[in-house]
CSV table of C-alpha atoms in Angstrom, one decimal:
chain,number,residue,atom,x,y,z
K,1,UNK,CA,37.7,1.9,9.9
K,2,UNK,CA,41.2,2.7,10.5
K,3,UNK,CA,42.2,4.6,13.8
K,4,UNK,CA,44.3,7.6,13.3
K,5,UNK,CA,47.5,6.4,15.4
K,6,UNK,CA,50.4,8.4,15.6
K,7,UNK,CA,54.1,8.3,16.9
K,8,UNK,CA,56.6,10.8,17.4
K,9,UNK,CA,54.5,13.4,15.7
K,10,UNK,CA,52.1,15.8,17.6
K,11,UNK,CA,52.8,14.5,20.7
K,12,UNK,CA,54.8,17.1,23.5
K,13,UNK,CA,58.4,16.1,23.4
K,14,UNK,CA,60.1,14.8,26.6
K,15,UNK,CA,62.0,17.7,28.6
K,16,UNK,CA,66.0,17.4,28.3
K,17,UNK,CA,67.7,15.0,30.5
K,18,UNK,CA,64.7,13.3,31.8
K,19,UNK,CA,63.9,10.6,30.2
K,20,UNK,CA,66.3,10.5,27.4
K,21,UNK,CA,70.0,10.6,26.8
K,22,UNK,CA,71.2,13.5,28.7
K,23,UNK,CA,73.2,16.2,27.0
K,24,UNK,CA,76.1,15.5,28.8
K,25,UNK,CA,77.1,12.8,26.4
K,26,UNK,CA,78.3,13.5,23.3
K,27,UNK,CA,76.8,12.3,20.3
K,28,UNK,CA,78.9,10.8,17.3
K,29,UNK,CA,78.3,12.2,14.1
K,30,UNK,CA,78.7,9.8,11.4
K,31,UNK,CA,79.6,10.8,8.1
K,32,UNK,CA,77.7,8.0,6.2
K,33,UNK,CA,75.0,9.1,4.5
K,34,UNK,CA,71.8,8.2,5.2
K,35,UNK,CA,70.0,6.0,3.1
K,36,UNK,CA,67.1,6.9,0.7
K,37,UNK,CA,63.5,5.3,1.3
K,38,UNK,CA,62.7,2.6,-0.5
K,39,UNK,CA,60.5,3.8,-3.1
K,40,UNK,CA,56.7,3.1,-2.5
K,41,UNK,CA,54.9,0.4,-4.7
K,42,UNK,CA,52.9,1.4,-7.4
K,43,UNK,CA,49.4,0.8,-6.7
K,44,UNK,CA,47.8,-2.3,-8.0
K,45,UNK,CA,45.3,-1.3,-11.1
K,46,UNK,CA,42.1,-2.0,-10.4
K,47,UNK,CA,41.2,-5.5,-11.8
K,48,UNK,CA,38.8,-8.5,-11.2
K,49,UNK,CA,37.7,-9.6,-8.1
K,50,UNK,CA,38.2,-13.0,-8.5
K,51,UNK,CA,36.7,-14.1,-5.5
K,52,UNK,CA,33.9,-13.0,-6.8
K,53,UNK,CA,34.2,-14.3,-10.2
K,54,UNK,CA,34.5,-17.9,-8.5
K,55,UNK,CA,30.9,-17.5,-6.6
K,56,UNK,CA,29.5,-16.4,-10.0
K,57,UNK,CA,30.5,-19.6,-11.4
K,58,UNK,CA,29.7,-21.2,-8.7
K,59,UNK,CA,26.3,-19.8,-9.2
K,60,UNK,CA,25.9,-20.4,-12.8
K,61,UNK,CA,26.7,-24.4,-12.5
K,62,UNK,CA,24.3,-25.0,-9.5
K,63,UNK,CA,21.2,-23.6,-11.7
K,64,UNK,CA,22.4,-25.8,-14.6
K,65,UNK,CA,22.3,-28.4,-12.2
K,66,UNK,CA,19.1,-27.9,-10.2
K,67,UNK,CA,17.0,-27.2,-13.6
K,68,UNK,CA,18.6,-30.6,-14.4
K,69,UNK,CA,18.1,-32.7,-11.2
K,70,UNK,CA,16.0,-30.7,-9.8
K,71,UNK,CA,17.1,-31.1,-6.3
K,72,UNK,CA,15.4,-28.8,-4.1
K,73,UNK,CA,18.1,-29.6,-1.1
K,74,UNK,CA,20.2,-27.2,-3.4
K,75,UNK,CA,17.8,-23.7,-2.9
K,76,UNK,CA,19.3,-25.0,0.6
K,77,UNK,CA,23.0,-25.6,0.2
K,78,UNK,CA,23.8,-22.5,-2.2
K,79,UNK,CA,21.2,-20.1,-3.2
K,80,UNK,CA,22.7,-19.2,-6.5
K,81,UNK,CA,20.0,-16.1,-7.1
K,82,UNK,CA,20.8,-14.4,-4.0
K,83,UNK,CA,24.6,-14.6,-4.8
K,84,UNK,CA,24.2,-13.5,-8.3
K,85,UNK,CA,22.3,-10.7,-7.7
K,86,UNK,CA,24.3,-9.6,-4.4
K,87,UNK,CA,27.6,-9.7,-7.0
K,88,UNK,CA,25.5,-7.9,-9.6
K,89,UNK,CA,25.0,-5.0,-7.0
K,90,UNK,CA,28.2,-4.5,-5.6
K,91,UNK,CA,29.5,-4.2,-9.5
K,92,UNK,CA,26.5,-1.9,-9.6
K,93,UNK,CA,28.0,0.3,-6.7
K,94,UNK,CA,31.3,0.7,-7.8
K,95,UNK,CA,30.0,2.2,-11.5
K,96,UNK,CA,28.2,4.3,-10.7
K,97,UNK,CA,31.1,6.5,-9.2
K,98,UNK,CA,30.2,8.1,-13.1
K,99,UNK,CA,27.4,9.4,-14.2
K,100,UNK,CA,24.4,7.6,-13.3
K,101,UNK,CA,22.4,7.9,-16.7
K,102,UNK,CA,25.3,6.6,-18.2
K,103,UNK,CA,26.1,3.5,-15.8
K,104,UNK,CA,22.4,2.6,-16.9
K,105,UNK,CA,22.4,2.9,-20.5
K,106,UNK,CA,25.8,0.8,-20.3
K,107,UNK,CA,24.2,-1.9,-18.1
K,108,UNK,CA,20.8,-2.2,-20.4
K,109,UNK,CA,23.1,-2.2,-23.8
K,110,UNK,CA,25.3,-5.4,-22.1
K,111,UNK,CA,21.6,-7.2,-21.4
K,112,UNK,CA,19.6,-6.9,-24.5
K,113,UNK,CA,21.8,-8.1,-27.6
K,114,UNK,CA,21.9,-11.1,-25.9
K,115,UNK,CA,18.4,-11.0,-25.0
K,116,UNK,CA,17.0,-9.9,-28.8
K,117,UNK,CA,19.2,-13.4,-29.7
K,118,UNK,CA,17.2,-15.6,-27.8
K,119,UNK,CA,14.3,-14.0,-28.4
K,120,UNK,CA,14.5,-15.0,-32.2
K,121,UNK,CA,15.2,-18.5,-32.0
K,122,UNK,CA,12.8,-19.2,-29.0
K,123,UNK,CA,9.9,-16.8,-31.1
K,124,UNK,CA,10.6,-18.7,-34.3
K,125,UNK,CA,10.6,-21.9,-32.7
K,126,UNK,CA,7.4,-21.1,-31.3
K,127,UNK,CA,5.4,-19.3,-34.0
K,128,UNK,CA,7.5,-22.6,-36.2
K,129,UNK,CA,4.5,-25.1,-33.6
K,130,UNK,CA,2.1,-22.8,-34.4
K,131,UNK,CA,1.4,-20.4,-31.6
K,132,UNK,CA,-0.3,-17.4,-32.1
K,133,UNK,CA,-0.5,-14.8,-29.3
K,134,UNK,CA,-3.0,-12.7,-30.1
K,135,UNK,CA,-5.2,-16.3,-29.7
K,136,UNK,CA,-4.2,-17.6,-27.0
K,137,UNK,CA,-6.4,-18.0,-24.1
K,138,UNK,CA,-3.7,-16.9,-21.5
K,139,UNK,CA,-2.4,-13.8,-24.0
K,140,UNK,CA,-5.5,-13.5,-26.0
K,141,UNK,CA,-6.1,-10.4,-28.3
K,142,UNK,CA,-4.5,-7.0,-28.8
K,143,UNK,CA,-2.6,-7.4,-25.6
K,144,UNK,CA,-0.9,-10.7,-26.1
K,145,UNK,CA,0.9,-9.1,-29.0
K,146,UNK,CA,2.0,-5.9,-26.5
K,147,UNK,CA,3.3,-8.3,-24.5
K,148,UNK,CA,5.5,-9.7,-27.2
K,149,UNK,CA,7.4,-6.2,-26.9
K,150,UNK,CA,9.0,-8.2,-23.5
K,151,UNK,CA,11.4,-10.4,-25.5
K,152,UNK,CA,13.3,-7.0,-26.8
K,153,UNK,CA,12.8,-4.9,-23.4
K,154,UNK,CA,12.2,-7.5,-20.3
K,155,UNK,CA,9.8,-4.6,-18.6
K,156,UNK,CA,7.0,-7.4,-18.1
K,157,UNK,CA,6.8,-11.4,-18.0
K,158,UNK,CA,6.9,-12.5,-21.7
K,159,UNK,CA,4.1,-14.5,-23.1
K,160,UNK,CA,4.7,-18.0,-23.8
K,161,UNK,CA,2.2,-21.1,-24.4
K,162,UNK,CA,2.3,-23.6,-21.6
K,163,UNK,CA,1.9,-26.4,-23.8
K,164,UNK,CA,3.0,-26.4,-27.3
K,165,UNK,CA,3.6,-29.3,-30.2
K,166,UNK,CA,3.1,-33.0,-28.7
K,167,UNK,CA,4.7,-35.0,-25.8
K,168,UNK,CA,5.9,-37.4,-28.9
K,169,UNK,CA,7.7,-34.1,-30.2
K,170,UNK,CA,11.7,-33.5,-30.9
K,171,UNK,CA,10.9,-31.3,-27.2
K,172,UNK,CA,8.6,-32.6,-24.5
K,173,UNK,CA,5.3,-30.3,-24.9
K,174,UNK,CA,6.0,-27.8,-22.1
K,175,UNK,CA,9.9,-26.6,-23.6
K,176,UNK,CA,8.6,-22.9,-24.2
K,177,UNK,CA,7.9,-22.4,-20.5
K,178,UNK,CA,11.4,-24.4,-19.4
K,179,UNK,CA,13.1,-22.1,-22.1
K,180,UNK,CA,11.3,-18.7,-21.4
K,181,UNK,CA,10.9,-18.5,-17.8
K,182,UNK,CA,14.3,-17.9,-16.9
K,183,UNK,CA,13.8,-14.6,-18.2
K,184,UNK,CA,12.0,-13.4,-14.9
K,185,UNK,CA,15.6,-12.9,-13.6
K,186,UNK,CA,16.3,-10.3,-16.6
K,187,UNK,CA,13.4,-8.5,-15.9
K,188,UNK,CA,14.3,-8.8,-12.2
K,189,UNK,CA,18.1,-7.5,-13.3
K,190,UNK,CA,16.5,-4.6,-15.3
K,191,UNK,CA,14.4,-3.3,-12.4
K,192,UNK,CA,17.3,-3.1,-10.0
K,193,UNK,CA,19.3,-1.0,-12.8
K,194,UNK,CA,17.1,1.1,-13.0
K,195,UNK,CA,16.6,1.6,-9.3
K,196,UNK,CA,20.1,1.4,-8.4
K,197,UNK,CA,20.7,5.1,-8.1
K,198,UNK,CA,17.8,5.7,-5.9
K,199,UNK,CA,18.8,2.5,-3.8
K,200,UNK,CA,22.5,3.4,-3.1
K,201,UNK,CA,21.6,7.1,-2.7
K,202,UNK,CA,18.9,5.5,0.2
K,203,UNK,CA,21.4,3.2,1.4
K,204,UNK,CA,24.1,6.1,2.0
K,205,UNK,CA,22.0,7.9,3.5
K,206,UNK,CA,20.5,5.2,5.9
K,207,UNK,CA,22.3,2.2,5.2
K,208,UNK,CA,20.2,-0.1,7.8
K,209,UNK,CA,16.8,0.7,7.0
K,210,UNK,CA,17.5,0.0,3.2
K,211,UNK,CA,19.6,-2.5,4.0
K,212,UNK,CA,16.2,-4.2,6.0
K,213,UNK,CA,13.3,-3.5,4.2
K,214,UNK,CA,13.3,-5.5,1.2
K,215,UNK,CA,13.1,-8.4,3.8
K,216,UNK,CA,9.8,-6.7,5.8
K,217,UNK,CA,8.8,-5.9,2.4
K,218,UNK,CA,8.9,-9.8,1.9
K,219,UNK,CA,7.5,-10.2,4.8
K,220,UNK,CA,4.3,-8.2,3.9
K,221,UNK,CA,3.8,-9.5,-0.2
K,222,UNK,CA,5.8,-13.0,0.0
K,223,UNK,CA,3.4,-14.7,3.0
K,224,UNK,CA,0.3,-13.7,1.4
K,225,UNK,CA,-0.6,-10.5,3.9
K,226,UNK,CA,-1.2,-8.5,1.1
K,227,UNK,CA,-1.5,-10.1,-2.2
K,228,UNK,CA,-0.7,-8.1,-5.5
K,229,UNK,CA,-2.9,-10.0,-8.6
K,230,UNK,CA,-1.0,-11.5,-12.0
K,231,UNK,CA,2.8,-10.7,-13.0
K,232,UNK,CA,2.7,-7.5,-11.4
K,233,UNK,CA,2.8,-9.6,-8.4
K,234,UNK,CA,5.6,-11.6,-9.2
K,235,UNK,CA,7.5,-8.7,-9.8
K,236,UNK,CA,7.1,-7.0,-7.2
K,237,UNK,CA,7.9,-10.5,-4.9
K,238,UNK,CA,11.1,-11.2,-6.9
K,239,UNK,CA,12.2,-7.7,-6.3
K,240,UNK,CA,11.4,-7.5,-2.7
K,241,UNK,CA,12.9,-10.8,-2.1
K,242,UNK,CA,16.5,-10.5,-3.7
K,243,UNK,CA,16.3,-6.6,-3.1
K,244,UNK,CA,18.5,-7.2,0.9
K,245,UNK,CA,21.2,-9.1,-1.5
K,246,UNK,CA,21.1,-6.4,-3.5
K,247,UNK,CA,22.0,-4.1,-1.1
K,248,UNK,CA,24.5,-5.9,0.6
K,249,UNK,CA,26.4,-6.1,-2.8
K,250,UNK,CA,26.2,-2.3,-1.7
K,251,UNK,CA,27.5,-3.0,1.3
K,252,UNK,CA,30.0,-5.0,0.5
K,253,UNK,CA,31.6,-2.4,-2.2
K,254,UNK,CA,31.0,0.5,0.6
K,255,UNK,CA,33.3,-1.4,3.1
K,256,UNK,CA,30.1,-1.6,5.1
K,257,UNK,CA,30.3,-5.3,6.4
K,258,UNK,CA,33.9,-4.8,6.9
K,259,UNK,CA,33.2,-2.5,9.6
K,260,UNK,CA,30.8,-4.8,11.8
K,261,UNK,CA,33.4,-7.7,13.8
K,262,UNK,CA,32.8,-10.5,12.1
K,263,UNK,CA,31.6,-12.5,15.3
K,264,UNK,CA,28.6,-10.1,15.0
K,265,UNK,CA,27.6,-10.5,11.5
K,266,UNK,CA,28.1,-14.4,11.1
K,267,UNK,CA,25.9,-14.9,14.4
K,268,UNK,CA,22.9,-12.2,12.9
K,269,UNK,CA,23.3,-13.8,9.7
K,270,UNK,CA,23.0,-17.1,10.7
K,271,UNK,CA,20.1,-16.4,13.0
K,272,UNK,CA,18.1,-14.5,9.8
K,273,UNK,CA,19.3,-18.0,8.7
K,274,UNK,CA,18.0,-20.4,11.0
K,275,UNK,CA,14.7,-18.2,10.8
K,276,UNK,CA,14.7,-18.8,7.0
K,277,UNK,CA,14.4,-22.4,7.4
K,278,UNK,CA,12.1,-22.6,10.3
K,279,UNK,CA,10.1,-20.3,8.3
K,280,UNK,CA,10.4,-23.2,5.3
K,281,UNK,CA,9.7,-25.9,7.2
K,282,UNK,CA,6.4,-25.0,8.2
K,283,UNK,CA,5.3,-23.4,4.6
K,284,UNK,CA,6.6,-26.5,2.6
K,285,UNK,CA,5.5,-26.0,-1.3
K,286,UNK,CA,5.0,-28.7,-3.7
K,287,UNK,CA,8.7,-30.0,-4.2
K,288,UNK,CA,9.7,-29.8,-0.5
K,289,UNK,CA,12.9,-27.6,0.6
K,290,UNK,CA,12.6,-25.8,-2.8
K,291,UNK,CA,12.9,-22.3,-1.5
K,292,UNK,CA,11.8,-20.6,-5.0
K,293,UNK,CA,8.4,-21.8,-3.7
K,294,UNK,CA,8.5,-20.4,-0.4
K,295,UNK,CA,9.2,-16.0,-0.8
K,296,UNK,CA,10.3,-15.3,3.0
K,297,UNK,CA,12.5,-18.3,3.5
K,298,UNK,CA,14.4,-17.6,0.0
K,299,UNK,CA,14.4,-13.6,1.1
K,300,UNK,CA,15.8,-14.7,5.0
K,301,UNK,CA,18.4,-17.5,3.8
K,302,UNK,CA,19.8,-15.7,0.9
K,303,UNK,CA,20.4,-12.7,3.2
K,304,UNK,CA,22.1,-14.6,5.8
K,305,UNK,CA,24.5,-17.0,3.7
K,306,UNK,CA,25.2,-13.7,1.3
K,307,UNK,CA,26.4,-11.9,4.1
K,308,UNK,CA,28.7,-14.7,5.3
K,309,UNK,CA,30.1,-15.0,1.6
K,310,UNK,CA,31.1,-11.4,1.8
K,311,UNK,CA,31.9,-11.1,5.2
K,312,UNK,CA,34.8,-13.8,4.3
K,313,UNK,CA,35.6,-12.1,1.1
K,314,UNK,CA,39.3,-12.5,0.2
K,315,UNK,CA,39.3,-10.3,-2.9
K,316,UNK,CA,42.0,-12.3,-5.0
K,317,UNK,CA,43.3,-10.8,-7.9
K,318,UNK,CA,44.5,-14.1,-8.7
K,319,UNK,CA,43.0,-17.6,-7.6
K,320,UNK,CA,45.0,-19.0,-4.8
K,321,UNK,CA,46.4,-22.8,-4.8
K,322,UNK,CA,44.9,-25.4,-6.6
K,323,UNK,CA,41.5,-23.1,-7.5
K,324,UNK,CA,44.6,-21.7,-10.0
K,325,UNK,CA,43.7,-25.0,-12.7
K,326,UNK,CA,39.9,-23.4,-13.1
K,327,UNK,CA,40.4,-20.1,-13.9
K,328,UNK,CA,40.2,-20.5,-17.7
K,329,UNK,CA,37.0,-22.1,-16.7
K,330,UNK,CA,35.9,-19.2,-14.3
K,331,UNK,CA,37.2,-16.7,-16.8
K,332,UNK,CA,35.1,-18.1,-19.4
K,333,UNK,CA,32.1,-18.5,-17.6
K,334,UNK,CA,31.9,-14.9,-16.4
K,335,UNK,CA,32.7,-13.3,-19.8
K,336,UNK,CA,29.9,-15.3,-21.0
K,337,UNK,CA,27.0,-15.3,-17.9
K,338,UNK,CA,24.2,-14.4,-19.9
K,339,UNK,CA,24.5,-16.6,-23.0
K,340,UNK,CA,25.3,-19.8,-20.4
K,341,UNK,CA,22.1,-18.8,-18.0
K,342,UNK,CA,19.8,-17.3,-21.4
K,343,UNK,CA,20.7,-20.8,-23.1
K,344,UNK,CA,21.2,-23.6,-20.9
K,345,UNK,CA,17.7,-24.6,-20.0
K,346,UNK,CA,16.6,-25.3,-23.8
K,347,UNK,CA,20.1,-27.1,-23.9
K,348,UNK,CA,19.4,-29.5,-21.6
K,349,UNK,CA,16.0,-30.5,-23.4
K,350,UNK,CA,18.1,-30.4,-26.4
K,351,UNK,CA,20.1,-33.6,-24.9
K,352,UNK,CA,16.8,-35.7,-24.9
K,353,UNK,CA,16.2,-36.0,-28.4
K,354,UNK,CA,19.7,-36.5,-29.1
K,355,UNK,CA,20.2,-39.1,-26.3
K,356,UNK,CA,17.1,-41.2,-27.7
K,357,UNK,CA,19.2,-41.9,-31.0
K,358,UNK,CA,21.2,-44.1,-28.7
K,359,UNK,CA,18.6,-46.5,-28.3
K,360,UNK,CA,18.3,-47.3,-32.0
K,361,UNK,CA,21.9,-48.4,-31.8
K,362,UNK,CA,22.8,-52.0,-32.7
K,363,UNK,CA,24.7,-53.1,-29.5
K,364,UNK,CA,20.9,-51.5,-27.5
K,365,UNK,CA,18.6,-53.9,-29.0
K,366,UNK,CA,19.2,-55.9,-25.7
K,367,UNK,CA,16.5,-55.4,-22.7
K,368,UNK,CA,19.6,-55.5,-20.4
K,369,UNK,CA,21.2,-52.3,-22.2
K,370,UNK,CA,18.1,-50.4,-22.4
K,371,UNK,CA,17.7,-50.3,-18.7
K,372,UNK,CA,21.1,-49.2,-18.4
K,373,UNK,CA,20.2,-46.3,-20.4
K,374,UNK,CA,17.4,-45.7,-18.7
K,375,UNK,CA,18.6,-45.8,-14.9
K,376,UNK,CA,21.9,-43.6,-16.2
K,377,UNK,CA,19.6,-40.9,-18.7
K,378,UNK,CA,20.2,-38.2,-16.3
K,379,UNK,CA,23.8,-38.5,-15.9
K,380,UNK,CA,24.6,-38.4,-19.8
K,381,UNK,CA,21.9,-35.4,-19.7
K,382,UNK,CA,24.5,-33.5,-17.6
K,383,UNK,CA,27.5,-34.7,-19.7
K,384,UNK,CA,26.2,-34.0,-22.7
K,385,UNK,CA,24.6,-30.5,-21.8
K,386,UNK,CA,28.2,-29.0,-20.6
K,387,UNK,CA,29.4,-29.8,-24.4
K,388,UNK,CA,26.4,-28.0,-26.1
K,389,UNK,CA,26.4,-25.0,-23.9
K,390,UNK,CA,30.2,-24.7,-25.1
K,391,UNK,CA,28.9,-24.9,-28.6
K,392,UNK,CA,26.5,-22.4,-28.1
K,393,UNK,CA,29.2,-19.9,-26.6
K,394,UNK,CA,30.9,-20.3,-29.6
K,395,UNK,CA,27.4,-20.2,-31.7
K,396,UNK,CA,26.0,-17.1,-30.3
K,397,UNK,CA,28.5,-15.6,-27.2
K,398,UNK,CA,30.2,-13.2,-29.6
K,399,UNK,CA,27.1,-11.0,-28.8
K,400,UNK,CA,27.9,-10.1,-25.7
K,401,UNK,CA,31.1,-8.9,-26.7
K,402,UNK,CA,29.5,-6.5,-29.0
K,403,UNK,CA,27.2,-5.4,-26.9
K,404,UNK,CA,30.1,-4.2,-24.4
K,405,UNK,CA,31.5,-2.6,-27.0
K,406,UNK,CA,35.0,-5.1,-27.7
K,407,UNK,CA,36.2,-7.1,-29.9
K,408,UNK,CA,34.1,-10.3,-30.7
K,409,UNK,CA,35.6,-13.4,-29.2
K,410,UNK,CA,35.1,-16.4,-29.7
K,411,UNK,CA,36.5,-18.6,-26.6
K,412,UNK,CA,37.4,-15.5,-23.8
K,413,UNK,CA,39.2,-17.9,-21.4
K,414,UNK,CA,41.4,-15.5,-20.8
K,415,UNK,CA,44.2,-17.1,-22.9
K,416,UNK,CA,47.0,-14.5,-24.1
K,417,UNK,CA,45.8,-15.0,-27.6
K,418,UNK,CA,42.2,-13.6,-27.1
K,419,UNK,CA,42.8,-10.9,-25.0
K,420,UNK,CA,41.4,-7.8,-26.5
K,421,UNK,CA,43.9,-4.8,-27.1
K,422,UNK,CA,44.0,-1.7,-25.0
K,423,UNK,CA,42.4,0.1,-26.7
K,424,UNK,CA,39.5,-1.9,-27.3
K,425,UNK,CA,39.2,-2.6,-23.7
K,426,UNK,CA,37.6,1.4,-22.4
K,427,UNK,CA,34.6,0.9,-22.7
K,428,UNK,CA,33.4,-0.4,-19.5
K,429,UNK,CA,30.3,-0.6,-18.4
């Protein structure tokens, strides 16, 4: 809030003689004339936040790397969810300054061309092992085959077998649930689109309360108080629990958290914090610390650390210092978010089978060199994966691109010579 200071203007002036020189002295008159203000700056264009395009990065590398290592500690040390879907909203807020049905068409076109080419290579490769939905015991009948309508509109959970081919297979047995069951955050993304204009018209008109109740909703559906049945359930739990980061990406654009000092809102946040992981430590789930198994602690900790990363926001237009050398790398990785998160957890099954040709190798007939393979498999997993997710930007990334409307690219890094032309560059979303 700025503070309407003035000086000179509107205020009484001083009598004659009192306080200032008196009229008495004269006053020389120069003949110099005076010099013209310096011209104001032109506005900045509006541009990238690239603050923000840094935590989306950020985000996008730690799920590679937890659906990798699957290290729980790191729900903990950056909850990548709650991030993306705070950064998601405040984008969110600032479109739809236009109108609302249109912001919404724009948003689903971006998410479903991308979408529709997964769908076919993860549906072929399935119906390829043969699965067959209308026979399956989980998706049996008529309505296994409705819910196929889920890989082309992520309304619903899509229906995928839990175990399909054999454990002696090119994938391990269980790659169609590792592959599909990233889409809940699509159908997550969808449902906050499409609520986004009630949500910021709520939050504008009571920005506390809206800002507050997806965590007591959490509080109510996520602890088991009131249990909703099946994937209606799920739905509603993923919504209620990244529905306060959601927000606060509404915050953030409003100016919002800019208003409360900052001493206020690190010391709430980090108490909504501290309350997350108490909350976790007495609810542990199967794998520990992971807080995807544990609703209110995810909700709570999200919360808090997302309103720290915004309360600090530095809104570069550029990246400062030495985070300069990574911003082909950030560039990249946010022109192509959804192929690198649709993608990247069928990639890093795909290293397996490529990994286990090294063991057929003439210099790893040894017993010694085997168990160097072995005790290091994860590692060349994650170096090998970061290669075939750039293969499949170039393979399939394009799409996004034509879904927004601009010129197919093949490597957006930013680079001079793949920057799209003015006019291609309008339709914004």
């Amino acid at each position: 809030m700025t503070h309407g200071y003035t000086t000179g203007t509107g205020m009484n002036p001083e009598p004659a003689g009192t306080y200032g020189t008196p009229y008495t002295v004269p006053q020389q008159r120069t003949t110099e004339p005076a010099p013209e203000p310096a011209p104001a700056p032109a506005p900045k264009k509006p541009g990238r936040d690239r603050y923000l395009d840094l935590l989306r990065s950020i985000a996008l590398v730690r799920v590679v790397v937890y659906h990798l290592f699957g290290w729980a500690w790191l729900t903990v040390l950056f909850p990548s969810m709650g991030v993306m879907f705070a950064l998601a909203g405040s984008l969110m807020a600032r479109s739809l300054k236009r109108p609302a049905f249109g912001v919404i068409r724009s948003r689903v076109r971006r998410l479903l061309p991308p979408l529709w080419a997964f769908s076919a290579v993860v549906l072929a490769m399935m119906f390829a092992n043969g699965w067959n939905p209308s026979e399956d015991p989980d998706h049996g009948g008529t309505w296994g085959l409705i819910e196929l309508f889920n890989y082309i509109v992520p309304i619903g959970a899509p229906p995928y077998p839990w175990q399909i081919g054999s454990k002696s297979g090119l994938l391990e047995d269980t790659w169609a649930v590792q592959a599909a069951g990233v889409l809940w955050y699509l159908r997550a993304y969808l449902w906050f689109v499409l609520a986004s204009p009630l949500l910021l018209w709520l939050f504008r008109k009571a920005p506390w309360p809206t800002l507050l109740a997806p965590l007591g909703l959490t509080a109510i559906v996520g602890t088991g108080l009131v249990t909703i049945p099946g994937e209606t359930g799920n739905a509603v739990s993923d919504f209620a629990v990244y529905g306060g980061c959601w927000v606060l990406g509404f915050a953030h654009h409003d100016g919002l958290l800019k208003q409360i000092p900052r001493y206020v809102s690190v010391s709430c946040a980090s108490l909504i914090m501290a309350f997350g992981l108490w909350w976790a430590s007495n609810h542990l789930g199967p794998d520990g610390w992971d807080l995807n198994d544990i609703p209110l602690a995810q909700a709570t900790w999200s919360f808090g650390f997302v309103v720290i990363l915004l309360q600090y926001s530095p809104s570069w237009q550029e990246l400062p210092g030495r985070l300069a050398k990574w911003d082909k790398l950030v560039t990249l990785s946010n022109n192509r978010a959804v192929t690198i998160y649709l993608w990247h957890n069928l990639l890093i099954m795909a290293t397996v089978p490529i990994i286990d040709l090294a063991y057929d190798l003439p210099f790893m007939q040894s017993e010694r060199a085997v168990a160097a393979l072995d005790g290091a498999y994860t590692i060349w997993m994650f170096a090998l994966v970061w290669p075939l997710i750039g293969l499949m930007v170039l393979a399939v990334g394009w799409v996004e691109d034509i879904a927004a409307k601009r010129k197919p690219r093949l490597w957006p890094n930013g680079a001079k010579t793949d920057r799209p032309r003015a006019s291609t560059g309008s339709h914004r979303g």
